[in-house]
Coordinates of C-alpha atoms in Angstrom, one line a residue:
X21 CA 1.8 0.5 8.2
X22 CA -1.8 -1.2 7.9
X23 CA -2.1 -1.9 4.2
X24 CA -5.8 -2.6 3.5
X25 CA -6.8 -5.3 0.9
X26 CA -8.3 -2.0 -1.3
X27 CA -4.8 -0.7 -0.7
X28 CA -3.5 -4.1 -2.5
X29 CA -6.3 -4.2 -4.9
X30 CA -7.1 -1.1 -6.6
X31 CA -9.0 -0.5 -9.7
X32 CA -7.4 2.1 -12.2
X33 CA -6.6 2.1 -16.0
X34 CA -3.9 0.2 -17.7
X35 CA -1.3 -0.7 -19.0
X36 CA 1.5 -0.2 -15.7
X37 CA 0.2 0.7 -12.3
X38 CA 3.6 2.5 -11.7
X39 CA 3.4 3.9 -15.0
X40 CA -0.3 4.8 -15.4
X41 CA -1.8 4.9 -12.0
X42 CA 1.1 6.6 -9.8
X43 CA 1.7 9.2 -12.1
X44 CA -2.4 10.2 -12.3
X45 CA -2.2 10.2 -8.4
X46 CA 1.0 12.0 -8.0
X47 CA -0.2 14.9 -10.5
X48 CA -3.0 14.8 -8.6
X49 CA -1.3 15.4 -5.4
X50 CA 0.9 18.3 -6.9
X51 CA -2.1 20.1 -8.0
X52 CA -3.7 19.9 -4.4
X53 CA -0.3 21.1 -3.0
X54 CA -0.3 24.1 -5.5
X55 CA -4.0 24.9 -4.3
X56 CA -3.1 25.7 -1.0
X57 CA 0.1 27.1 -1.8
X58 CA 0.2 31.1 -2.3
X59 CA 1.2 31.3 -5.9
X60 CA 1.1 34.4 -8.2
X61 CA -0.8 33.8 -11.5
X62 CA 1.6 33.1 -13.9
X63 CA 3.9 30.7 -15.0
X64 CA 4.1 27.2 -15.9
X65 CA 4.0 23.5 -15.1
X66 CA 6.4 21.3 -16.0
X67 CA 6.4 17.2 -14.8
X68 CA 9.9 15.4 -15.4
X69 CA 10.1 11.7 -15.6
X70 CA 13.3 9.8 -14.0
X71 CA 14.8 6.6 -14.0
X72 CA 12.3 3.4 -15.4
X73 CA 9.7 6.1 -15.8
X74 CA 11.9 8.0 -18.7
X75 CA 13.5 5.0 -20.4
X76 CA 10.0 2.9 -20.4
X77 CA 7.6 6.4 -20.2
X78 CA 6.8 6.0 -24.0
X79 CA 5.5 2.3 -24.3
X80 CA 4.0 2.2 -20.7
X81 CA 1.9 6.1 -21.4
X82 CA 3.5 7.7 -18.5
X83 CA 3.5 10.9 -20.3
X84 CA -0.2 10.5 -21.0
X85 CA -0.9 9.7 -16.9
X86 CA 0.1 12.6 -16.0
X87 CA -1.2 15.2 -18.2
X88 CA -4.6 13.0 -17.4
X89 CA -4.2 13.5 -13.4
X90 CA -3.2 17.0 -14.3
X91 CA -6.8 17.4 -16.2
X92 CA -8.2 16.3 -12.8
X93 CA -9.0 13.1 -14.3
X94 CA -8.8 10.1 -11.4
X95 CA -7.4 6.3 -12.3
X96 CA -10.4 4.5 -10.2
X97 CA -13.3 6.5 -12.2
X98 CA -11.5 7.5 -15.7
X99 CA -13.0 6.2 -18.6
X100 CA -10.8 4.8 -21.0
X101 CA -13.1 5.2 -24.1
X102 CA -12.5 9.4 -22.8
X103 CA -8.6 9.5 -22.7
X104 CA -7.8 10.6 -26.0
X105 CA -10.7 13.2 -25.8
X106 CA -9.2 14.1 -22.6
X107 CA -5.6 14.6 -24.1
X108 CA -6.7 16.6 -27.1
X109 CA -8.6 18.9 -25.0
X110 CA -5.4 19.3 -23.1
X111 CA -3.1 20.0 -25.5
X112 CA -5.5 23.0 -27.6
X113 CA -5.9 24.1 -23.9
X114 CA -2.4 24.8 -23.6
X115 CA -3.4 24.7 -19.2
X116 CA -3.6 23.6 -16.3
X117 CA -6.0 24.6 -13.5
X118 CA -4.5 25.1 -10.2
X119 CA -7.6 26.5 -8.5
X120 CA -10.8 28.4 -9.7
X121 CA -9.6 30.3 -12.2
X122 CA -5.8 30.1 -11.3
X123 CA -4.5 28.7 -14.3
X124 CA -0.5 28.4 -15.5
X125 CA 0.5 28.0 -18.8
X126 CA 1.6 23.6 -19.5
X127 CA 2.6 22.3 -22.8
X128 CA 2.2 18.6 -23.0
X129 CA 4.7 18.2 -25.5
X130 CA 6.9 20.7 -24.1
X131 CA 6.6 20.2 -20.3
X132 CA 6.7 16.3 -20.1
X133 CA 10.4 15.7 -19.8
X134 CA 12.1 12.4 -20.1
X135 CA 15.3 12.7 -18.1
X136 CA 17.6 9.4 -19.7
X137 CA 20.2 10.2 -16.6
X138 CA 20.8 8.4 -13.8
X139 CA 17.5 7.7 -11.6
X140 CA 16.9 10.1 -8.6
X141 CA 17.7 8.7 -4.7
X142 CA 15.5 6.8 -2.6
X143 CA 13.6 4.7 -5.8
X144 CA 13.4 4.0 -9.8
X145 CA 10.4 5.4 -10.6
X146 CA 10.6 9.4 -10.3
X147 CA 9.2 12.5 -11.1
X148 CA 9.2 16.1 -9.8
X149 CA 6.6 18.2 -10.4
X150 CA 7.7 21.6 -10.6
X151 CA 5.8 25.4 -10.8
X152 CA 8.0 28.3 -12.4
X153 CA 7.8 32.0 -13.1
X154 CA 8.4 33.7 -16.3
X155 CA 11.9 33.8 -15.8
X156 CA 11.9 29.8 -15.1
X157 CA 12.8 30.4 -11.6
X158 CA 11.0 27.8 -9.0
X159 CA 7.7 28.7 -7.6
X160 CA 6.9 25.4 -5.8
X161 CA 8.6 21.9 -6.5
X162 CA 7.7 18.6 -5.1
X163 CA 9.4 15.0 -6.1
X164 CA 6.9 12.1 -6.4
X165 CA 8.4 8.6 -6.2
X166 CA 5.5 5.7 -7.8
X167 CA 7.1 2.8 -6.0
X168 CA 4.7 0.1 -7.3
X169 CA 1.2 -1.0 -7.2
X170 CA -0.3 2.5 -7.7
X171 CA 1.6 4.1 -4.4
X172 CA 3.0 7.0 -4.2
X173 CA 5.3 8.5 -1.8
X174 CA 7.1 12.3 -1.6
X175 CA 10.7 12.2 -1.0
X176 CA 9.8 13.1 2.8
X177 CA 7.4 10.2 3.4
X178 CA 10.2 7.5 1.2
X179 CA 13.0 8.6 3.6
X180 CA 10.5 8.3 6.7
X181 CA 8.7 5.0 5.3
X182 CA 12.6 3.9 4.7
X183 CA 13.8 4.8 8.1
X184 CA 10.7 3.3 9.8
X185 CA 11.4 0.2 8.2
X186 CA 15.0 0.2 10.2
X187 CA 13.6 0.8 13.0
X188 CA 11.1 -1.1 15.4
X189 CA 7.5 -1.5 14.2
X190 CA 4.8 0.6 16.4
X191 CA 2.0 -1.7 17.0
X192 CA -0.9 -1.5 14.2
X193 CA -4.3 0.0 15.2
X194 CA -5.7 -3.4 14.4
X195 CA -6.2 -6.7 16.6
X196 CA -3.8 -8.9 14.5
X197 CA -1.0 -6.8 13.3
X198 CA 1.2 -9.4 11.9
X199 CA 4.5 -7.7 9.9
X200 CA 5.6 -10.8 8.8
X201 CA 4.5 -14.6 7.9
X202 CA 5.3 -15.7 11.1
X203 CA 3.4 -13.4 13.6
X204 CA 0.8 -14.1 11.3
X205 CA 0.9 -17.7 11.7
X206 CA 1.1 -17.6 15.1
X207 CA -1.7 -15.0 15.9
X208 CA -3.4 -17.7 14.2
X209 CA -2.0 -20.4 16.0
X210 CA -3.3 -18.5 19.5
X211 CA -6.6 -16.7 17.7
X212 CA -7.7 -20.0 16.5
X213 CA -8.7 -17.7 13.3
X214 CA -7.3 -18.5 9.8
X215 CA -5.6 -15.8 7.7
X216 CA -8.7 -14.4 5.6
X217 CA -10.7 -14.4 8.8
X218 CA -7.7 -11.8 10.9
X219 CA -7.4 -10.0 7.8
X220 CA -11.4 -9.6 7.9
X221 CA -11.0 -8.2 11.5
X222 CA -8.6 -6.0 10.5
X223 CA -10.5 -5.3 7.7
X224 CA -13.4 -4.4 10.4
X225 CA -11.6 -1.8 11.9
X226 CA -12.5 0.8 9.5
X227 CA -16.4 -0.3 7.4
X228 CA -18.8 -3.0 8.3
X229 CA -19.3 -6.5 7.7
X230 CA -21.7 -5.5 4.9
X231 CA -19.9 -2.7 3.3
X232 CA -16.7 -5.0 3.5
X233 CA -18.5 -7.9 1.6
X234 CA -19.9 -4.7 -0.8
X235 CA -16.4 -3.7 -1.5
X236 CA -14.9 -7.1 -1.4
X237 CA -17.5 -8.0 -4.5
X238 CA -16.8 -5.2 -6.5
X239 CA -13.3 -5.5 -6.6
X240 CA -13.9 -8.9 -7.7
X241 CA -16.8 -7.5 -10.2
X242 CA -14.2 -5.3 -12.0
X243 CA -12.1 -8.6 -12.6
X244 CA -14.4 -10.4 -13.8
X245 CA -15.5 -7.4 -16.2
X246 CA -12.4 -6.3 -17.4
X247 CA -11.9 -10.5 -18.3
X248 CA -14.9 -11.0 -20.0
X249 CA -13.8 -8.3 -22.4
X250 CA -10.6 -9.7 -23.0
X251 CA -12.2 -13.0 -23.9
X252 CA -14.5 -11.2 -26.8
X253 CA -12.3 -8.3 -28.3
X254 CA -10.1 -8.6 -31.2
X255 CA -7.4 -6.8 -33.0
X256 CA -4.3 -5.7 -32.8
X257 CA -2.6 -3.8 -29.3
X258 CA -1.5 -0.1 -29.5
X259 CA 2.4 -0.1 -29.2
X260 CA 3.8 -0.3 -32.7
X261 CA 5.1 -4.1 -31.9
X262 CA 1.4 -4.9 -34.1
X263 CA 0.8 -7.9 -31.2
X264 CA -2.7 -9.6 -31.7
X265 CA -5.0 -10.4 -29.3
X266 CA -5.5 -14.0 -28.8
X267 CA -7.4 -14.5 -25.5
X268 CA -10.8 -14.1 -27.7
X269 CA -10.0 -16.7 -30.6
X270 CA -8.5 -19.3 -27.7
X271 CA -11.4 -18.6 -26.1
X272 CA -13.5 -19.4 -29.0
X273 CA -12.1 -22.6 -29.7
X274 CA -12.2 -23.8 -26.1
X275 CA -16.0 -23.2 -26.3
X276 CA -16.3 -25.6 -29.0
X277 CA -14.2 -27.9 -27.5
X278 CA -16.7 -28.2 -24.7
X279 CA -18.3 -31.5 -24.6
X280 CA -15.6 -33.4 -27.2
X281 CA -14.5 -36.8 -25.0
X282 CA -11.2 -36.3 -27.2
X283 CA -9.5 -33.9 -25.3
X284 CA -6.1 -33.6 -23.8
X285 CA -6.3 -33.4 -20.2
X286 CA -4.1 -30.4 -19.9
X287 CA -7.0 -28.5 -21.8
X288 CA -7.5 -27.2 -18.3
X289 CA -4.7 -25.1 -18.3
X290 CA -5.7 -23.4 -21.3
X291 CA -8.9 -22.5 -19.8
X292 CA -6.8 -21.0 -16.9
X293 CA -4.1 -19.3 -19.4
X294 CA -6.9 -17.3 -21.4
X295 CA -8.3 -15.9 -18.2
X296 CA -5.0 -14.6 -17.4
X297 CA -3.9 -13.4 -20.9
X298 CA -7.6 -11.8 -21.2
X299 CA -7.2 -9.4 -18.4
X300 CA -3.3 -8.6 -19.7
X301 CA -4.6 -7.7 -23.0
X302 CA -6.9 -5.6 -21.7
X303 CA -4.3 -4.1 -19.8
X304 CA -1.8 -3.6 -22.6
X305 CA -5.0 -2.0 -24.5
X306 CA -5.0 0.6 -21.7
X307 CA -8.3 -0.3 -20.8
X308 CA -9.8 -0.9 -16.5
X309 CA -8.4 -3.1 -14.6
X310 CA -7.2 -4.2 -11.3
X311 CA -4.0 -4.0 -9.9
X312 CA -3.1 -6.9 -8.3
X313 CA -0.9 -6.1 -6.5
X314 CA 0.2 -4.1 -10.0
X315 CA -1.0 -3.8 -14.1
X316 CA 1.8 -5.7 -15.2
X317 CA 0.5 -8.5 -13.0
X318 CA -2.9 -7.9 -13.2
X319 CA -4.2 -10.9 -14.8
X320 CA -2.6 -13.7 -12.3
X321 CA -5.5 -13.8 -9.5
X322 CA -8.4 -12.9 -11.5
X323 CA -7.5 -15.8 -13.7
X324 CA -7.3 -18.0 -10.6
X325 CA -10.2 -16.8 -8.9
X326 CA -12.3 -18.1 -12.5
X327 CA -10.2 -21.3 -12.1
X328 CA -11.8 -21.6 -8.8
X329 CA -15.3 -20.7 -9.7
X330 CA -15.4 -22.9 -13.5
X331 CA -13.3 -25.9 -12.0
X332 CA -13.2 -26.6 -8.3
X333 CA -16.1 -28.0 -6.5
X334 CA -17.9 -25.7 -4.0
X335 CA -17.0 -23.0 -5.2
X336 CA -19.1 -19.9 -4.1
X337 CA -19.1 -16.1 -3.8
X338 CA -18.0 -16.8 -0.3
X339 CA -15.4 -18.5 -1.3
X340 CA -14.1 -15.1 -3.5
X341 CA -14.0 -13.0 -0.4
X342 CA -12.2 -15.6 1.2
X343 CA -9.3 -15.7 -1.5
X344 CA -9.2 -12.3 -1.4
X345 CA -8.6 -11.5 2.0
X346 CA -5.9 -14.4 2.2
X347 CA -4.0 -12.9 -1.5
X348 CA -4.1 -9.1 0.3
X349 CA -2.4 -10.5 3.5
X350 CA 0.2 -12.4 1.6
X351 CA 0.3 -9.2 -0.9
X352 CA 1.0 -6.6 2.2
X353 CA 3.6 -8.8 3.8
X354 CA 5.6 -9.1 0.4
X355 CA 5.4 -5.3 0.0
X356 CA 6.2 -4.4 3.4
X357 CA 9.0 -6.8 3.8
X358 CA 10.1 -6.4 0.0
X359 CA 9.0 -5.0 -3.1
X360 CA 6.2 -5.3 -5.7
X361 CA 7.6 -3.1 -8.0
X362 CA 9.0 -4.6 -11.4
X363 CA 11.1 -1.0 -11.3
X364 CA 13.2 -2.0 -8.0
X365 CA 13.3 -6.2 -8.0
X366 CA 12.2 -7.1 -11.4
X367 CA 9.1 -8.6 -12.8
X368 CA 9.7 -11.5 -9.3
X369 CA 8.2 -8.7 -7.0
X370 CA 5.3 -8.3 -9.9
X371 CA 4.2 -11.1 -11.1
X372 CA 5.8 -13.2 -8.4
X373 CA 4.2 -11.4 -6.0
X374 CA 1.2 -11.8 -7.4
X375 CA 1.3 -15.8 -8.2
X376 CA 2.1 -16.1 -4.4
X377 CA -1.0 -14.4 -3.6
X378 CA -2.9 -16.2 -5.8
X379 CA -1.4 -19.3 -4.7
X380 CA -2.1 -18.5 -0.9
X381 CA -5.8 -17.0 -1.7
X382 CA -6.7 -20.4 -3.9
X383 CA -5.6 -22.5 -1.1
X384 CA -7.5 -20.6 1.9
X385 CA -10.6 -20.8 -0.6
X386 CA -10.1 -24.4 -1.1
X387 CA -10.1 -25.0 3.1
X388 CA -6.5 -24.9 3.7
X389 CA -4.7 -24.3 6.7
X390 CA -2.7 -21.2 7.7
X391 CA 0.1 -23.2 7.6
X392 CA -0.9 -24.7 4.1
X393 CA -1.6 -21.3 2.7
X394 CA 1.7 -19.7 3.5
X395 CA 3.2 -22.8 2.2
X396 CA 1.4 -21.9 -1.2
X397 CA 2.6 -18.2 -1.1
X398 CA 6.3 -19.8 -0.4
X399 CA 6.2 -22.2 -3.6
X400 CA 5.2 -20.1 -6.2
X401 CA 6.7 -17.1 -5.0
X402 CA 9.9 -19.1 -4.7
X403 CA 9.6 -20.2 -8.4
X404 CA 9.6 -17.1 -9.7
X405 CA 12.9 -15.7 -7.6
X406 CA 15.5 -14.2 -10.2
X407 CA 12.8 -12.8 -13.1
X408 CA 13.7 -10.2 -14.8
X409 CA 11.6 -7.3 -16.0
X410 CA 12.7 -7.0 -19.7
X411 CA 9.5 -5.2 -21.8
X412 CA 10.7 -5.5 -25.5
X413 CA 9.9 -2.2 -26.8
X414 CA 8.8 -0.8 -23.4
X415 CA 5.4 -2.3 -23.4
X416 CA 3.6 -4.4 -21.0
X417 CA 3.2 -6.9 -23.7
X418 CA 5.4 -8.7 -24.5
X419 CA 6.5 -11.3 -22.7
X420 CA 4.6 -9.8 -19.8
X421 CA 1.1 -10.8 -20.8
X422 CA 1.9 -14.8 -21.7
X423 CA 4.1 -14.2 -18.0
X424 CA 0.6 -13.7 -16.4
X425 CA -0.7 -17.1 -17.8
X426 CA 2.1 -19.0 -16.2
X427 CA 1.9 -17.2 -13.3
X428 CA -1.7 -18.4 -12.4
X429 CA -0.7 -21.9 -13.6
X430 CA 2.4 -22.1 -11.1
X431 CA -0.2 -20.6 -8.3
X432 CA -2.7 -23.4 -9.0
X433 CA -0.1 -25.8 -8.6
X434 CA 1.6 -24.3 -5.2
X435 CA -2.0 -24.6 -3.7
X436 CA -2.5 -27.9 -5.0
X437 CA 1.0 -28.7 -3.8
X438 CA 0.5 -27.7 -0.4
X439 CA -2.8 -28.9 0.2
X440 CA -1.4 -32.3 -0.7
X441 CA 1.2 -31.7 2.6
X442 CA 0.4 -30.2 6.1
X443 CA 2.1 -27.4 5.9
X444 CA 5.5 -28.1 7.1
X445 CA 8.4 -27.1 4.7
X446 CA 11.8 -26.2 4.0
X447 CA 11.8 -22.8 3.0
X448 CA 9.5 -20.6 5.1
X449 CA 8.0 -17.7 3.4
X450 CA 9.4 -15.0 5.0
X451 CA 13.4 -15.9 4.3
X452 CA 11.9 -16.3 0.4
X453 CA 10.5 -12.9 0.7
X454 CA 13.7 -11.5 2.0
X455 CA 15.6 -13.6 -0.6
X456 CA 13.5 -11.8 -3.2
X457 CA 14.6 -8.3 -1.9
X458 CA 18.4 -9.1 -1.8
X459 CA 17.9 -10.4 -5.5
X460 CA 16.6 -7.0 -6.7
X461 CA 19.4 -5.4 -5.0
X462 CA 21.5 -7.5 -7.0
X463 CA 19.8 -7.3 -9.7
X464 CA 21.4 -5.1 -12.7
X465 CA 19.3 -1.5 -13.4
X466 CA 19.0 -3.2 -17.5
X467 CA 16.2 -5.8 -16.0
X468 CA 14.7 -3.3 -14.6
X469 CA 11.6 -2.7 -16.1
X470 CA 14.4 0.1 -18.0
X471 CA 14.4 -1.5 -21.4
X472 CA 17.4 -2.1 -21.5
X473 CA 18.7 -5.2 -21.3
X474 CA 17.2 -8.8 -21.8
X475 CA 14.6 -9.7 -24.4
X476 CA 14.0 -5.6 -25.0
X477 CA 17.3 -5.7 -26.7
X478 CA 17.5 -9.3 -28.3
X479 CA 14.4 -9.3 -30.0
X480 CA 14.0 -7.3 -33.2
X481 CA 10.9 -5.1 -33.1
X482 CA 8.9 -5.8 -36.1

């Protein structure tokens, strides 16, 4: 399947993309499904929550998501100043619209269920949607799987997507359908076209030039916005762990640092840490933001992207689109080939997906070559093999948001590592993607993104 770089990039509210924005779609979904079914006017909805989505639902608002999506709200265009409104109106409503004025009965306290059993077939993140009569006998049911980065799959189109994935690859409607990092570099090798410029002409295939650039800037806009607030608000994060925001007062001391000759030379790497811990608070504070390629892991490119614009030299707007294009082409090779959800591999297929990206998009801005930018994706992707997802108390905070600075800082130096080579190396991206996949597998269910195992269970919530 053709994943599109605003398939990879998507804007939505946080804090989890598989929490938050694949539960909003999939209620979404059901509701269009119950539309065009032929349903008598009674009943109720009920929505219950499997696997990672259960034990974590609490601290990451999964429960919240989906009464949202069932208000009709969307993740791209919800407000997050409007979701409490938006829940309170819900609950006196005691509702759900279906159609018109087909309504059935839905209890958000009642009819969001958190099953703690084992997780359902085919992924970790479930849900089933179901209708029922006044006796609670089925009317319509559908099972939703959120299998990271704000996808969404029914248990049909998993078992098809897992069977296709077995099987050999149809050619893409698109004039470089590389599957894997090495068709891609050799359709560059015999294109004479560098990664970002075959993912524009696949790009091409569905909008023009302009409305690609268009799109292309304000996916980069919502970055930069959702940053800037991190680096100005204060306070403490919604959780119950009482977490401070610190992007703001680093931020404000960085700014007066500005001009002192007595500074540390790894000042830098503060500069590129509050970017990423910015965005992550942000995140954690439920507000808009990216995913890239997921919430969790939200802060790693934008934070290298502002790296690129504040510190390198010719840096331009060009140069954004350019990262871009190269991070979405490393980011749909990683989730074909793999995983980028913290739910099935662990916080490696989140935020080491996303440093690989980053790594690969700094390095095609910066004028490497193909060779030299899969070489990035490898190094920092490779560095990041084995992590755990681990949220202490369920919440994408902690260590998830500090995780996001390191992840940019080991992406900065995988591009500045393999700009200094020429591209030849040991390890060739692909076998490190595949080694990523066999390490989920192996990985235990507690470091899951599940809660519970790892620092969720060693630290003491205060």
């Amino acid at each position: 399947m053709f994943l599109s770089v605003f398939d990879i990039f998507k804007i939505g509210i946080g804090p989890s993309s598989s929490h938050t924005v694949g539960p909003m779609v999939a209620a979404d979904r059901f509701l269009a499904r119950a539309a065009a079914a032929s349903l008598p006017r009674t009943g109720r909805l009920t929505v219950t929550l499997h696997g990672s989505l259960a034990f974590t639902g609490k601290g990451h608002g999964t429960d919240r998501a989906v009464i949202l999506g069932l208000a009709g709200e969307k993740p791209q265009t919800m407000d997050p100043d409007r979701v409490e409104d938006v829940l309170r109106q819900m609950a006196e409503r005691g509702s759900v619209t279906i159609s018109g004025d087909h309504a059935v009965a839905f209890n958000p306290v009642r009819d969001v269920i958190f099953d703690f059993g084992p997780a359902l077939k085919g992924h970790a993140n479930g849900m089933v949607f179901r209708i029922l009569d006044d006796d609670s006998n089925t009317l319509l049911q559908e099972t939703y799987f959120s299998i990271g980065g704000g996808f969404v799959q029914t248990e049909e189109e998993r078992a098809a997507s897992l069977a296709a994935a077995r099987t050999e690859k149809p050619a893409l409607d698109v004039p470089y359908p590389f599957g894997n990092a090495a068709e891609m570099l050799e359709m560059g090798r015999r294109s004479g076209l560098s990664i970002a410029e075959m993912k524009r002409a696949n790009e091409r295939v569905g909008q023009g030039e302009e409305d690609l650039d268009a799109n292309l800037d304000r996916i980069w806009a919502a970055m930069r916005d959702c940053m800037n607030r991190g680096l100005v608000l204060t306070g403490t994060l919604p959780g119950g762990l009482k977490v401070k925001r610190r992007a703001a007062e680093i931020h404000r001391k960085l700014k007066e640092e500005q001009g002192n000759n007595a500074i540390q030379p790894h000042r830098l790497m503060d500069w590129l840490s509050v970017y990423a811990m910015a965005v992550n608070e942000e995140n954690a504070a439920g507000g808009r933001v990216v995913t890239a390629p997921t919430n969790g892991a939200a802060g790693v490119i934008p934070a290298t992207i502002r790296y690129y614009l504040d510190h390198c030299l010719g840096a331009d707007e060009k140069g954004i689109r350019t990262f871009l294009l190269a991070a979405a082409a490393i980011g749909g090779l990683i989730k074909h080939n793999a995983s980028i959800s913290g739910a099935e591999v662990g916080c490696q297929g989140e935020v080491g997906s996303a440093s690989a990206m980053a790594a690969a998009g700094l390095c095609a801005a910066l004028g490497g070559t193909n060779e030299q930018v899969e070489n990035a994706a490898e190094i920092a992707l490779e560095h990041h093999l084995g992590m755990t997802c681990d949220p202490v108390g369920g919440l994408v905070q902690v260590p998830c948001i500090e995780r996001n600075a390191f992840g940019a800082v080991k992406a900065v130096t995988a591009a500045s590592l393999a700009l200094r080579g020429d591209g030849t190396h040991f390890v060739p991206l692909d076998t490190c993607v595949e080694t990523m996949r066999q390490t989920g597998l192996d990985m235990s269910e507690r470091y899951k993104e599940t809660s519970t195992g790892g620092l969720a269970v060693n630290v003491v919530e205060c």
